[in-house]
Amino acid sequence: MKILIYKNIDVLAEAFCENLIELVSGSEQFNIALSGGNTPNVIFQTLSDKYSRKINWNKINLFWGDERCVLPEDKESNYGSARKYLIDNVDIPEKNIFRIKGEDNPDEEAERYSQILIRNLPDVNGLPKFDLTILGIGEDGHTASIFPDQMHLLSSKRICEVAVHPSTKQKRITLTGKTINNSENIFFLVSGKTKARVVSKVIKMTGNYLNYPSYYIKPSNDAVTWFLDEIAASELKN
Ligand code: 6PG
């Protein structure tokens, strides 16, 4: 595990882009699972504005680690956000974009997307393998759409599952813990004061960290990198 701390989200975003460019440069094809929520939007905008010409987008295949069960045009859509802040601003071929269809029947889409991953990703350990999975963390310790009241999604034998947001009851499609942990690289991108407590508990293994799904993101190669801004890392130091 690596912990990288940056002054603010903008510097963090540039560091992420530099790391991504380095990872992509060594690959013929690069399969990346994007996270959702708000944090990635700054990252995507930085990638679009400052680094888009430094990446051969023909090599990049975009997937998602989770998606809300909404229309792609919905402001809640992770695909919709990636489209707005990244995809529409770079020369990535449409054929390289593998969105989760949040508008379709959740159970059917979880199965369809699992098949998409099987068909388009290398099979390692009997699971599709991403070159990079980007993750965020919720204040409740969730990651992707694996929430503390649905810990079974961490050990599910399926590639994707249907999850339910604990308070909004919104349905989600999510990669399971096993699929996430099969990734070659995992980057947590975390910014802001509200995440300082949960980041500290998960990384330092204190308090009720065993209740946090993020704690169980432990690929066998230990290739987890936490990209934190100083305020999100502020409880790590003491
Ligand atoms: C989602 C995510 C989720 C997100 C965290 C952090 O679909 O919401 O994948 O796991 O990464 O909730 O979200 P923020 O970046 O908005 O804090």
XYZ file of C-alpha atoms and ligand atoms in Angstrom:
255
model
C 0.000 0.000 0.000
C 1.210 3.513 -0.842
C -0.071 6.721 0.712
C 0.481 9.901 -1.311
C -0.523 13.251 0.204
C -0.957 16.439 -1.809
C -1.612 20.065 -0.887
C -5.078 20.156 -2.452
C -7.367 18.387 -4.904
C -5.876 20.161 -7.924
C -2.341 19.004 -7.113
C -3.743 15.550 -6.321
C -5.461 15.491 -9.710
C -2.211 16.325 -11.530
C -0.373 13.617 -9.617
C -3.084 11.121 -10.544
C -2.749 12.079 -14.216
C 1.040 11.686 -14.125
C 0.670 8.241 -12.531
C -1.967 7.233 -15.075
C 0.242 8.293 -17.997
C 3.076 6.209 -16.604
C 0.853 3.134 -16.212
C -0.659 3.497 -19.699
C 2.728 4.006 -21.386
C 3.673 0.425 -20.575
C 0.522 -1.127 -22.032
C -0.901 -2.043 -25.422
C -4.450 -1.807 -24.112
C -5.327 -0.260 -20.752
C -8.552 -1.270 -19.014
C -9.682 1.150 -16.326
C -12.743 1.064 -14.059
C -13.858 4.573 -13.135
C -15.414 5.527 -9.825
C -18.404 7.779 -9.374
C -19.407 10.573 -7.054
C -17.997 14.096 -7.150
C -14.274 13.679 -6.498
C -13.481 12.136 -9.893
C -14.990 15.131 -11.729
C -12.018 17.343 -10.759
C -9.690 14.552 -11.829
C -11.491 14.115 -15.156
C -11.461 17.867 -15.819
C -7.710 18.036 -15.134
C -7.129 15.047 -17.398
C -9.140 16.754 -20.145
C -7.626 20.215 -19.738
C -3.966 19.458 -19.099
C -3.118 15.875 -20.087
C -5.406 14.748 -22.888
C -2.676 15.083 -25.541
C -0.240 13.054 -23.470
C -2.376 9.914 -23.642
C -3.051 7.636 -26.617
C -6.793 7.265 -26.027
C -7.007 4.416 -28.543
C -5.287 2.312 -25.889
C -7.767 3.181 -23.152
C -10.915 1.151 -22.474
C -13.270 2.802 -20.000
C -15.445 0.771 -17.665
C -17.185 1.666 -14.407
C -16.770 0.291 -10.904
C -20.358 1.154 -10.149
C -23.357 3.007 -11.542
C -26.545 4.390 -10.189
C -29.712 2.859 -11.675
C -30.762 6.043 -13.429
C -30.857 7.314 -17.021
C -27.468 8.294 -18.478
C -28.694 11.887 -18.708
C -29.553 11.971 -15.005
C -27.269 14.219 -12.926
C -26.734 11.197 -10.665
C -25.263 9.108 -13.495
C -21.565 8.269 -13.064
C -21.354 7.697 -16.806
C -23.045 11.051 -17.394
C -20.459 12.827 -15.231
C -17.550 11.067 -16.949
C -19.088 11.994 -20.322
C -19.344 15.672 -19.319
C -15.931 16.107 -17.645
C -13.803 13.658 -19.657
C -15.212 11.638 -22.553
C -16.617 14.570 -24.547
C -13.291 16.406 -24.195
C -10.812 13.739 -25.367
C -10.361 11.663 -28.529
C -11.439 8.340 -27.107
C -13.245 6.097 -29.613
C -16.849 5.298 -28.675
C -16.035 1.591 -29.077
C -13.678 1.940 -26.084
C -16.458 3.014 -23.748
C -18.322 0.280 -21.849
C -20.986 1.983 -19.749
C -23.261 0.286 -17.259
C -26.845 0.786 -18.471
C -28.366 2.266 -15.337
C -31.674 2.683 -17.118
C -32.199 -1.051 -17.581
C -33.482 -3.733 -15.217
C -30.827 -3.886 -12.447
C -30.636 -7.682 -12.134
C -30.443 -8.120 -15.904
C -27.859 -5.322 -16.240
C -25.646 -6.766 -13.487
C -25.556 -9.997 -15.488
C -25.092 -8.258 -18.853
C -22.240 -6.124 -17.545
C -20.573 -9.152 -15.990
C -20.590 -10.755 -19.447
C -19.196 -7.533 -20.984
C -16.297 -7.682 -18.521
C -15.687 -11.372 -19.220
C -15.612 -10.698 -22.965
C -13.422 -7.590 -22.888
C -10.963 -8.105 -20.034
C -8.251 -10.714 -19.490
C -9.255 -13.583 -17.229
C -6.958 -13.883 -14.191
C -7.834 -16.048 -11.150
C -11.141 -16.844 -12.883
C -12.168 -13.176 -12.833
C -11.932 -10.243 -15.276
C -8.852 -8.184 -14.475
C -8.649 -4.403 -14.710
C -5.298 -2.686 -15.168
C -6.554 0.062 -12.864
C -9.633 0.499 -10.697
C -10.287 3.977 -9.347
C -12.225 4.138 -6.075
C -13.626 6.744 -3.743
C -14.619 6.293 -0.120
C -17.800 7.385 1.611
C -17.944 8.766 5.155
C -19.554 5.440 6.102
C -16.576 3.591 4.664
C -18.337 2.375 1.518
C -16.497 2.090 -1.756
C -17.877 1.585 -5.243
C -21.442 0.726 -4.207
C -20.503 -1.745 -1.491
C -22.138 -0.312 1.630
C -21.585 -1.308 5.280
C -25.004 -3.006 5.456
C -24.204 -5.128 2.379
C -20.819 -6.602 3.287
C -21.729 -9.834 1.473
C -20.935 -7.992 -1.769
C -17.275 -8.132 -0.771
C -17.139 -11.931 -0.922
C -19.804 -12.549 -3.574
C -18.717 -15.029 -6.252
C -20.432 -12.889 -8.887
C -18.561 -10.292 -10.953
C -21.202 -7.582 -10.526
C -24.142 -7.320 -8.120
C -27.123 -5.084 -7.499
C -26.672 -2.886 -4.420
C -29.069 -0.546 -2.638
C -28.020 2.799 -1.194
C -28.827 2.474 2.535
C -30.576 5.819 2.912
C -31.925 6.775 -0.511
C -32.743 3.109 -1.388
C -31.491 3.929 -4.882
C -30.436 0.768 -6.696
C -26.883 0.544 -7.975
C -24.838 -1.874 -10.067
C -21.448 -2.513 -8.483
C -18.332 -4.579 -9.011
C -18.018 -7.054 -6.172
C -15.091 -7.014 -3.761
C -13.490 -10.004 -5.465
C -13.566 -8.311 -8.875
C -12.144 -5.082 -7.458
C -9.398 -6.962 -5.609
C -8.434 -8.726 -8.843
C -7.262 -5.389 -10.310
C -3.587 -4.882 -11.133
C -3.696 -1.428 -9.536
C -6.221 0.278 -7.264
C -6.177 4.023 -6.688
C -8.290 5.572 -3.920
C -8.889 9.257 -4.729
C -9.958 11.112 -1.556
C -10.381 14.805 -0.868
C -11.885 16.910 1.903
C -12.356 17.207 5.642
C -15.401 14.956 5.763
C -13.244 11.960 4.743
C -10.398 12.505 7.241
C -11.909 10.342 9.987
C -12.810 7.344 7.821
C -9.491 7.459 5.946
C -7.615 7.420 9.231
C -9.659 4.527 10.630
C -9.295 2.401 7.499
C -5.567 2.987 7.010
C -4.583 2.909 10.716
C -7.100 0.113 11.493
C -8.665 1.913 14.431
C -12.209 2.229 15.785
C -14.867 0.334 13.857
C -12.715 -0.143 10.717
C -13.921 -3.743 10.365
C -17.364 -2.323 9.525
C -15.965 -0.399 6.557
C -16.055 -2.093 3.120
C -13.065 0.036 2.023
C -10.935 -1.789 4.598
C -11.384 -5.027 2.656
C -9.977 -3.636 -0.590
C -6.780 -5.666 -0.401
C -5.527 -7.016 -3.723
C -3.101 -9.913 -3.378
C -0.339 -7.765 -4.902
C -0.999 -5.032 -2.300
C -1.068 -2.493 -5.162
C -3.362 0.011 -3.459
C -2.366 3.670 -3.674
C -4.199 6.305 -1.639
C -4.163 9.740 -3.284
C -5.144 12.113 -0.460
C -5.231 15.852 -0.164
C -3.805 17.257 3.071
C -7.179 17.808 4.696
C -8.341 14.251 3.984
C -5.029 13.027 5.432
C -5.201 15.364 8.436
C -6.078 12.638 10.982
C -3.469 10.222 9.690
C -0.521 12.090 11.147
C -1.426 12.093 14.814
C -20.580 6.426 -6.278
C -19.192 5.990 -5.952
C -18.891 6.069 -4.508
C -18.053 7.321 -4.310
C -17.996 7.727 -2.859
C -17.265 9.054 -2.693
O -21.137 5.972 -7.274
O -21.054 7.295 -5.527
O -18.559 5.193 -6.686
O -18.216 4.965 -3.987
O -16.727 7.082 -4.804
O -19.328 7.839 -2.390
O -18.005 10.021 -3.391
P -17.535 11.577 -3.432
O -16.317 11.620 -4.303
O -18.707 12.300 -4.040
O -17.247 11.972 -2.018
